[in-house]
Amino acid sequence: MKKLSRTLTKTLVAAALTAGLSLTASAADKFKVGFVYPSPVGDVGWAQELDKGRKGIEAAFGDKVETVVVENVPEGPDAARIMNQMASQGADMIMLGSFGYMNDGLKLAARKKDMSFIHASGFKTADNFGNFQTRNYESAYIAGIAAGYLTKSNTFGIVAAYPIPEVVGIINTFTLGAQKVNPDVTVKVVWLNSWFNPSKAQESARSLISQSADVVFSLYQDTPSVVTVGEEEGVYVINTSSDMKKYAPTKLLASLAIDWVPYFTERVKAAMDGTFKGEPYWGGMADDAVSVASLSSDLSAEQRAEIDKVTASIKSGAFHPMSGPIVDQDGAEKVAAGSAISDGDMLGINWLVKGVETRIPN
Amino acid sequence: MEPLIFILAGTLAAATPLLYAALGELVAEKSGMLNLGVEGMMAVGAASGFVIVALTGSHALGFLGGAVVAMLLSLVYAALTIVFLANQVASGLSIGILGLGISAAIGKEYEGTTVTTFAKLDLPILSDIPFLGRAIFDQDILVYGAIALAILIWYLLEKTKLGLIIRAVGESPHSSHVLGYNVALIRLSCVAFGGAMAGIGGAYLSTAYTPLWADGMVAGRGWIVVALIVFGTWMVPRVMFGAYLFGALTLLELSIQGIGFNVPSQILSASPYIITIVVLAIISRNPILIRQKSPMSLGETFKANS
């Protein structure tokens, strides 16, 4: 039903897009960049962060670029149609904002060798098809330290989207960060199996609070519903993607912020210069792609100093949040003392560290 | 807040939007109107209610506005099926889709924003009762309003002449017409009532239950409502039980995950729906149970032969 209505909306949008683009096609030989988002550009959230990146491009290149946006595009045939439409209307580059756009994007990239593509969070590349994601596990480690300092019940709750490696990795480093300063911390996870389900996310947060969690982590939930519950119930909240300070002015512990502007700008410049290559990009604190925003003022000066110290060591590359010795939930050693996890292992991580009570569903 | 209080208190709130919409739909179906557009009506109610609360700060106005806008949408359905004699199923589906589109348009500017939560009632003595106080008596007025409405609708349908007329129209519009009742007007009123209640349910979702607007936030509840009527075999107490059961199951799932039971979360997420399907299958095996209270003319258009 929802799908059907979206299809109808999308048809109208595509029609409007066709009309709009053909009018401007002859306007100038601007460099055209198309953006496809999986959700509406809201006040906060994933699409909003991507759109900040788009605005960053417009600010950086001014009249030289023109951007076209289609938001709320379901993965599948609709996405394929929209990106093909963009290509046929003369887009030089397309940013695909969701994992599920990958295969359709690759097909289009194979046909349109003169175009450049960047794709969010995928794992396949081609000569003109690169992908990008962020090392949010780095900022999650820092947020974990902050949470470890401020918890009284030593119980954390995480409202998590899907049990995929990226999410599992964040849960792990968050837990390790907390254990660094507070070894007794335990973590409960509710898997929502959804990127977007505001009422269920909210009820999950309440459920975790009822089980004595006093820090709740909203992990890849695209609305502020968990964050608002935290403020209401008086427990600390941490969230991903956007800064949600205004939804929890007193109880926001930290936001894991993302900044796509440096990466998008660099890629557009490369595409304009003809030097674009399809490569994977995994931006971290060192690239200013991820950071911790709005750290709670309840942290003491010494605690902040420690956080700054760890942040600096992650930024410089001296410290990796997944450094051994690390044991998993069953007590088996996964990362030996003196070594850190490899990027390849991190990308496929499917085990949780000791201290996390919930299992990964299999 | 202990886990049990969370489930009890949460169940009451989670069932409330379902209950309003289901009671409205029940009245419409009792008059023979199978309006499958509940999802869309709830969505426009949610979007317009949210916008009104965001603009005015008044939840009362929000619920009223949500009810009115959803009612207007239900009148489109009524016009299609009662005046133009269009097929009820197709018309209901169409206005359901239309409603989702309209809700997205109404809420466009408010995507992802929040409003203040609907205030809870301050019941001085009751909410101080240990355990039960916080579980049952720490709720907003619409939670109790849903229960009151259920009793009212039950009384109306079973004990009053108006209820008898509505049921008669749903059983046999032709006989009712011959007896001198205005079938079109009665059906139209029941559909409008159903629309208004779906609107309140939707507005409750977006301004009280999860005080934010996001496109698609009704998330299939309108379909659950349609299923609840069958689940409840067109009887108010059973529909009410179904709504609370569904609410409890969704919350239980989240609690079980947090406690750390090693059950795959995907199965837990699907459990309320699986149980609904199982119960529906069991009920449907007993044709007498279904036939007893199901309106005979449900889904049939009626044209008076004058």
PDB file of N, CA, C and O in Angstrom, chain B residues 190-234:
ATOM      1  N   CYS B 190     -22.515   6.831   9.264  1.00  0.00           N
ATOM      2  CA  CYS B 190     -21.629   5.838   9.873  1.00  0.00           C
ATOM      3  C   CYS B 190     -20.223   5.922   9.281  1.00  0.00           C
ATOM      4  O   CYS B 190     -19.227   5.822  10.004  1.00  0.00           O
ATOM      5  N   VAL B 191     -20.136   6.117   7.974  1.00  0.00           N
ATOM      6  CA  VAL B 191     -18.822   6.255   7.332  1.00  0.00           C
ATOM      7  C   VAL B 191     -18.116   7.508   7.852  1.00  0.00           C
ATOM      8  O   VAL B 191     -16.921   7.480   8.179  1.00  0.00           O
ATOM      9  N   ALA B 192     -18.869   8.612   7.979  1.00  0.00           N
ATOM     10  CA  ALA B 192     -18.282   9.860   8.466  1.00  0.00           C
ATOM     11  C   ALA B 192     -17.779   9.685   9.893  1.00  0.00           C
ATOM     12  O   ALA B 192     -16.687  10.151  10.254  1.00  0.00           O
ATOM     13  N   PHE B 193     -18.571   8.989  10.709  1.00  0.00           N
ATOM     14  CA  PHE B 193     -18.140   8.726  12.084  1.00  0.00           C
ATOM     15  C   PHE B 193     -16.847   7.903  12.074  1.00  0.00           C
ATOM     16  O   PHE B 193     -15.899   8.208  12.799  1.00  0.00           O
ATOM     17  N   GLY B 194     -16.826   6.880  11.225  1.00  0.00           N
ATOM     18  CA  GLY B 194     -15.628   6.051  11.117  1.00  0.00           C
ATOM     19  C   GLY B 194     -14.424   6.884  10.711  1.00  0.00           C
ATOM     20  O   GLY B 194     -13.322   6.717  11.248  1.00  0.00           O
ATOM     21  N   GLY B 195     -14.619   7.813   9.771  1.00  0.00           N
ATOM     22  CA  GLY B 195     -13.525   8.677   9.327  1.00  0.00           C
ATOM     23  C   GLY B 195     -13.015   9.547  10.463  1.00  0.00           C
ATOM     24  O   GLY B 195     -11.804   9.667  10.685  1.00  0.00           O
ATOM     25  N   ALA B 196     -13.958  10.131  11.210  1.00  0.00           N
ATOM     26  CA  ALA B 196     -13.568  11.019  12.311  1.00  0.00           C
ATOM     27  C   ALA B 196     -12.765  10.249  13.360  1.00  0.00           C
ATOM     28  O   ALA B 196     -11.750  10.730  13.865  1.00  0.00           O
ATOM     29  N   MET B 197     -13.219   9.029  13.674  1.00  0.00           N
ATOM     30  CA  MET B 197     -12.514   8.237  14.689  1.00  0.00           C
ATOM     31  C   MET B 197     -11.120   7.825  14.192  1.00  0.00           C
ATOM     32  O   MET B 197     -10.150   7.835  14.946  1.00  0.00           O
ATOM     33  N   ALA B 198     -11.015   7.470  12.906  1.00  0.00           N
ATOM     34  CA  ALA B 198      -9.699   7.137  12.342  1.00  0.00           C
ATOM     35  C   ALA B 198      -8.789   8.361  12.431  1.00  0.00           C
ATOM     36  O   ALA B 198      -7.591   8.242  12.718  1.00  0.00           O
ATOM     37  N   GLY B 199      -9.373   9.545  12.199  1.00  0.00           N
ATOM     38  CA  GLY B 199      -8.603  10.782  12.286  1.00  0.00           C
ATOM     39  C   GLY B 199      -8.081  11.016  13.693  1.00  0.00           C
ATOM     40  O   GLY B 199      -6.928  11.411  13.891  1.00  0.00           O
ATOM     41  N   ILE B 200      -8.933  10.747  14.699  1.00  0.00           N
ATOM     42  CA  ILE B 200      -8.492  10.921  16.085  1.00  0.00           C
ATOM     43  C   ILE B 200      -7.378   9.906  16.394  1.00  0.00           C
ATOM     44  O   ILE B 200      -6.362  10.249  17.003  1.00  0.00           O
ATOM     45  N   GLY B 201      -7.572   8.683  15.930  1.00  0.00           N
ATOM     46  CA  GLY B 201      -6.534   7.669  16.131  1.00  0.00           C
ATOM     47  C   GLY B 201      -5.215   8.113  15.523  1.00  0.00           C
ATOM     48  O   GLY B 201      -4.153   7.996  16.143  1.00  0.00           O
ATOM     49  N   GLY B 202      -5.276   8.643  14.306  1.00  0.00           N
ATOM     50  CA  GLY B 202      -4.064   9.107  13.631  1.00  0.00           C
ATOM     51  C   GLY B 202      -3.428  10.277  14.370  1.00  0.00           C
ATOM     52  O   GLY B 202      -2.215  10.304  14.599  1.00  0.00           O
ATOM     53  N   ALA B 203      -4.274  11.233  14.759  1.00  0.00           N
ATOM     54  CA  ALA B 203      -3.756  12.401  15.466  1.00  0.00           C
ATOM     55  C   ALA B 203      -3.156  11.994  16.800  1.00  0.00           C
ATOM     56  O   ALA B 203      -2.173  12.575  17.267  1.00  0.00           O
ATOM     57  N   TYR B 204      -3.728  10.959  17.424  1.00  0.00           N
ATOM     58  CA  TYR B 204      -3.169  10.471  18.684  1.00  0.00           C
ATOM     59  C   TYR B 204      -1.746   9.951  18.462  1.00  0.00           C
ATOM     60  O   TYR B 204      -0.840  10.208  19.258  1.00  0.00           O
ATOM     61  N   LEU B 205      -1.571   9.241  17.346  1.00  0.00           N
ATOM     62  CA  LEU B 205      -0.238   8.711  17.009  1.00  0.00           C
ATOM     63  C   LEU B 205       0.798   9.821  16.884  1.00  0.00           C
ATOM     64  O   LEU B 205       1.895   9.718  17.416  1.00  0.00           O
ATOM     65  N   SER B 206       0.434  10.881  16.147  1.00  0.00           N
ATOM     66  CA  SER B 206       1.439  11.893  15.792  1.00  0.00           C
ATOM     67  C   SER B 206       1.585  12.988  16.839  1.00  0.00           C
ATOM     68  O   SER B 206       2.573  13.720  16.814  1.00  0.00           O
ATOM     69  N   THR B 207       0.630  13.125  17.754  1.00  0.00           N
ATOM     70  CA  THR B 207       0.746  14.218  18.731  1.00  0.00           C
ATOM     71  C   THR B 207       0.810  13.737  20.173  1.00  0.00           C
ATOM     72  O   THR B 207       1.163  14.498  21.054  1.00  0.00           O
ATOM     73  N   ALA B 208       0.462  12.463  20.427  1.00  0.00           N
ATOM     74  CA  ALA B 208       0.498  11.986  21.813  1.00  0.00           C
ATOM     75  C   ALA B 208       1.408  10.768  21.954  1.00  0.00           C
ATOM     76  O   ALA B 208       2.307  10.743  22.783  1.00  0.00           O
ATOM     77  N   TYR B 209       1.199   9.771  21.125  1.00  0.00           N
ATOM     78  CA  TYR B 209       1.941   8.519  21.278  1.00  0.00           C
ATOM     79  C   TYR B 209       3.414   8.705  20.908  1.00  0.00           C
ATOM     80  O   TYR B 209       4.310   8.423  21.685  1.00  0.00           O
ATOM     81  N   THR B 210       3.665   9.158  19.695  1.00  0.00           N
ATOM     82  CA  THR B 210       5.018   9.519  19.250  1.00  0.00           C
ATOM     83  C   THR B 210       4.921  10.943  18.737  1.00  0.00           C
ATOM     84  O   THR B 210       4.591  11.141  17.584  1.00  0.00           O
ATOM     85  N   PRO B 211       5.150  11.945  19.572  1.00  0.00           N
ATOM     86  CA  PRO B 211       4.834  13.308  19.135  1.00  0.00           C
ATOM     87  C   PRO B 211       5.779  13.836  18.062  1.00  0.00           C
ATOM     88  O   PRO B 211       6.580  14.721  18.289  1.00  0.00           O
ATOM     89  N   LEU B 212       5.697  13.242  16.870  1.00  0.00           N
ATOM     90  CA  LEU B 212       6.462  13.769  15.746  1.00  0.00           C
ATOM     91  C   LEU B 212       5.760  13.406  14.446  1.00  0.00           C
ATOM     92  O   LEU B 212       4.933  12.488  14.429  1.00  0.00           O
ATOM     93  N   TRP B 213       6.051  14.149  13.390  1.00  0.00           N
ATOM     94  CA  TRP B 213       5.507  13.781  12.093  1.00  0.00           C
ATOM     95  C   TRP B 213       6.621  13.243  11.211  1.00  0.00           C
ATOM     96  O   TRP B 213       7.683  13.849  11.072  1.00  0.00           O
ATOM     97  N   ALA B 214       6.392  12.066  10.654  1.00  0.00           N
ATOM     98  CA  ALA B 214       7.294  11.511   9.661  1.00  0.00           C
ATOM     99  C   ALA B 214       6.424  10.761   8.663  1.00  0.00           C
ATOM    100  O   ALA B 214       5.501  10.048   9.083  1.00  0.00           O
ATOM    101  N   ASP B 215       6.682  10.961   7.406  1.00  0.00           N
ATOM    102  CA  ASP B 215       5.887  10.304   6.363  1.00  0.00           C
ATOM    103  C   ASP B 215       5.936   8.786   6.580  1.00  0.00           C
ATOM    104  O   ASP B 215       6.994   8.219   6.799  1.00  0.00           O
ATOM    105  N   GLY B 216       4.785   8.157   6.536  1.00  0.00           N
ATOM    106  CA  GLY B 216       4.751   6.703   6.696  1.00  0.00           C
ATOM    107  C   GLY B 216       4.684   6.243   8.140  1.00  0.00           C
ATOM    108  O   GLY B 216       4.829   5.062   8.424  1.00  0.00           O
ATOM    109  N   MET B 217       4.436   7.152   9.077  1.00  0.00           N
ATOM    110  CA  MET B 217       4.494   6.779  10.489  1.00  0.00           C
ATOM    111  C   MET B 217       3.288   5.964  10.952  1.00  0.00           C
ATOM    112  O   MET B 217       3.338   5.312  11.983  1.00  0.00           O
ATOM    113  N   VAL B 218       2.210   5.977  10.205  1.00  0.00           N
ATOM    114  CA  VAL B 218       1.061   5.146  10.592  1.00  0.00           C
ATOM    115  C   VAL B 218       1.442   3.671  10.446  1.00  0.00           C
ATOM    116  O   VAL B 218       0.965   2.814  11.201  1.00  0.00           O
ATOM    117  N   ALA B 219       2.351   3.406   9.513  1.00  0.00           N
ATOM    118  CA  ALA B 219       3.048   2.113   9.436  1.00  0.00           C
ATOM    119  C   ALA B 219       2.149   0.891   9.499  1.00  0.00           C
ATOM    120  O   ALA B 219       2.394  -0.038  10.264  1.00  0.00           O
ATOM    121  N   GLY B 220       1.068   0.883   8.737  1.00  0.00           N
ATOM    122  CA  GLY B 220       0.261  -0.333   8.638  1.00  0.00           C
ATOM    123  C   GLY B 220      -0.784  -0.509   9.720  1.00  0.00           C
ATOM    124  O   GLY B 220      -1.516  -1.498   9.722  1.00  0.00           O
ATOM    125  N   ARG B 221      -0.884   0.447  10.655  1.00  0.00           N
ATOM    126  CA  ARG B 221      -1.873   0.290  11.722  1.00  0.00           C
ATOM    127  C   ARG B 221      -3.299   0.275  11.171  1.00  0.00           C
ATOM    128  O   ARG B 221      -4.174  -0.398  11.719  1.00  0.00           O
ATOM    129  N   GLY B 222      -3.519   1.009  10.073  1.00  0.00           N
ATOM    130  CA  GLY B 222      -4.847   1.013   9.468  1.00  0.00           C
ATOM    131  C   GLY B 222      -5.255  -0.381   9.018  1.00  0.00           C
ATOM    132  O   GLY B 222      -6.433  -0.745   9.079  1.00  0.00           O
ATOM    133  N   TRP B 223      -4.308  -1.147   8.572  1.00  0.00           N
ATOM    134  CA  TRP B 223      -4.600  -2.521   8.130  1.00  0.00           C
ATOM    135  C   TRP B 223      -4.838  -3.427   9.315  1.00  0.00           C
ATOM    136  O   TRP B 223      -5.689  -4.319   9.264  1.00  0.00           O
ATOM    137  N   ILE B 224      -4.086  -3.183  10.385  1.00  0.00           N
ATOM    138  CA  ILE B 224      -4.325  -3.938  11.615  1.00  0.00           C
ATOM    139  C   ILE B 224      -5.758  -3.688  12.087  1.00  0.00           C
ATOM    140  O   ILE B 224      -6.461  -4.607  12.521  1.00  0.00           O
ATOM    141  N   VAL B 225      -6.200  -2.429  11.982  1.00  0.00           N
ATOM    142  CA  VAL B 225      -7.554  -2.070  12.400  1.00  0.00           C
ATOM    143  C   VAL B 225      -8.580  -2.885  11.616  1.00  0.00           C
ATOM    144  O   VAL B 225      -9.513  -3.452  12.195  1.00  0.00           O
ATOM    145  N   VAL B 226      -8.392  -2.954  10.307  1.00  0.00           N
ATOM    146  CA  VAL B 226      -9.327  -3.727   9.485  1.00  0.00           C
ATOM    147  C   VAL B 226      -9.325  -5.190   9.932  1.00  0.00           C
ATOM    148  O   VAL B 226     -10.382  -5.823  10.076  1.00  0.00           O
ATOM    149  N   ALA B 227      -8.126  -5.709  10.228  1.00  0.00           N
ATOM    150  CA  ALA B 227      -8.030  -7.102  10.682  1.00  0.00           C
ATOM    151  C   ALA B 227      -8.661  -7.278  12.057  1.00  0.00           C
ATOM    152  O   ALA B 227      -9.278  -8.312  12.344  1.00  0.00           O
ATOM    153  N   LEU B 228      -8.527  -6.247  12.904  1.00  0.00           N
ATOM    154  CA  LEU B 228      -9.076  -6.340  14.269  1.00  0.00           C
ATOM    155  C   LEU B 228     -10.584  -6.552  14.267  1.00  0.00           C
ATOM    156  O   LEU B 228     -11.128  -7.223  15.142  1.00  0.00           O
ATOM    157  N   ILE B 229     -11.266  -5.960  13.288  1.00  0.00           N
ATOM    158  CA  ILE B 229     -12.730  -6.104  13.221  1.00  0.00           C
ATOM    159  C   ILE B 229     -13.088  -7.568  12.982  1.00  0.00           C
ATOM    160  O   ILE B 229     -13.977  -8.118  13.629  1.00  0.00           O
ATOM    161  N   VAL B 230     -12.358  -8.202  12.062  1.00  0.00           N
ATOM    162  CA  VAL B 230     -12.612  -9.621  11.792  1.00  0.00           C
ATOM    163  C   VAL B 230     -12.200 -10.446  13.005  1.00  0.00           C
ATOM    164  O   VAL B 230     -12.917 -11.333  13.456  1.00  0.00           O
ATOM    165  N   PHE B 231     -11.033 -10.113  13.526  1.00  0.00           N
ATOM    166  CA  PHE B 231     -10.505 -10.752  14.739  1.00  0.00           C
ATOM    167  C   PHE B 231     -11.570 -10.722  15.844  1.00  0.00           C
ATOM    168  O   PHE B 231     -11.798 -11.710  16.535  1.00  0.00           O
ATOM    169  N   GLY B 232     -12.215  -9.575  15.983  1.00  0.00           N
ATOM    170  CA  GLY B 232     -13.212  -9.406  17.030  1.00  0.00           C
ATOM    171  C   GLY B 232     -14.601  -9.846  16.613  1.00  0.00           C
ATOM    172  O   GLY B 232     -15.570  -9.619  17.348  1.00  0.00           O
ATOM    173  N   THR B 233     -14.702 -10.480  15.459  1.00  0.00           N
ATOM    174  CA  THR B 233     -15.994 -10.937  14.897  1.00  0.00           C
ATOM    175  C   THR B 233     -17.095  -9.885  15.076  1.00  0.00           C
ATOM    176  O   THR B 233     -18.196 -10.202  15.485  1.00  0.00           O
ATOM    177  N   TRP B 234     -16.780  -8.648  14.767  1.00  0.00           N
ATOM    178  CA  TRP B 234     -17.731  -7.539  14.768  1.00  0.00           C
ATOM    179  C   TRP B 234     -18.391  -7.318  16.136  1.00  0.00           C
ATOM    180  O   TRP B 234     -19.507  -6.863  16.237  1.00  0.00           O
TER     181      TRP B 234
END
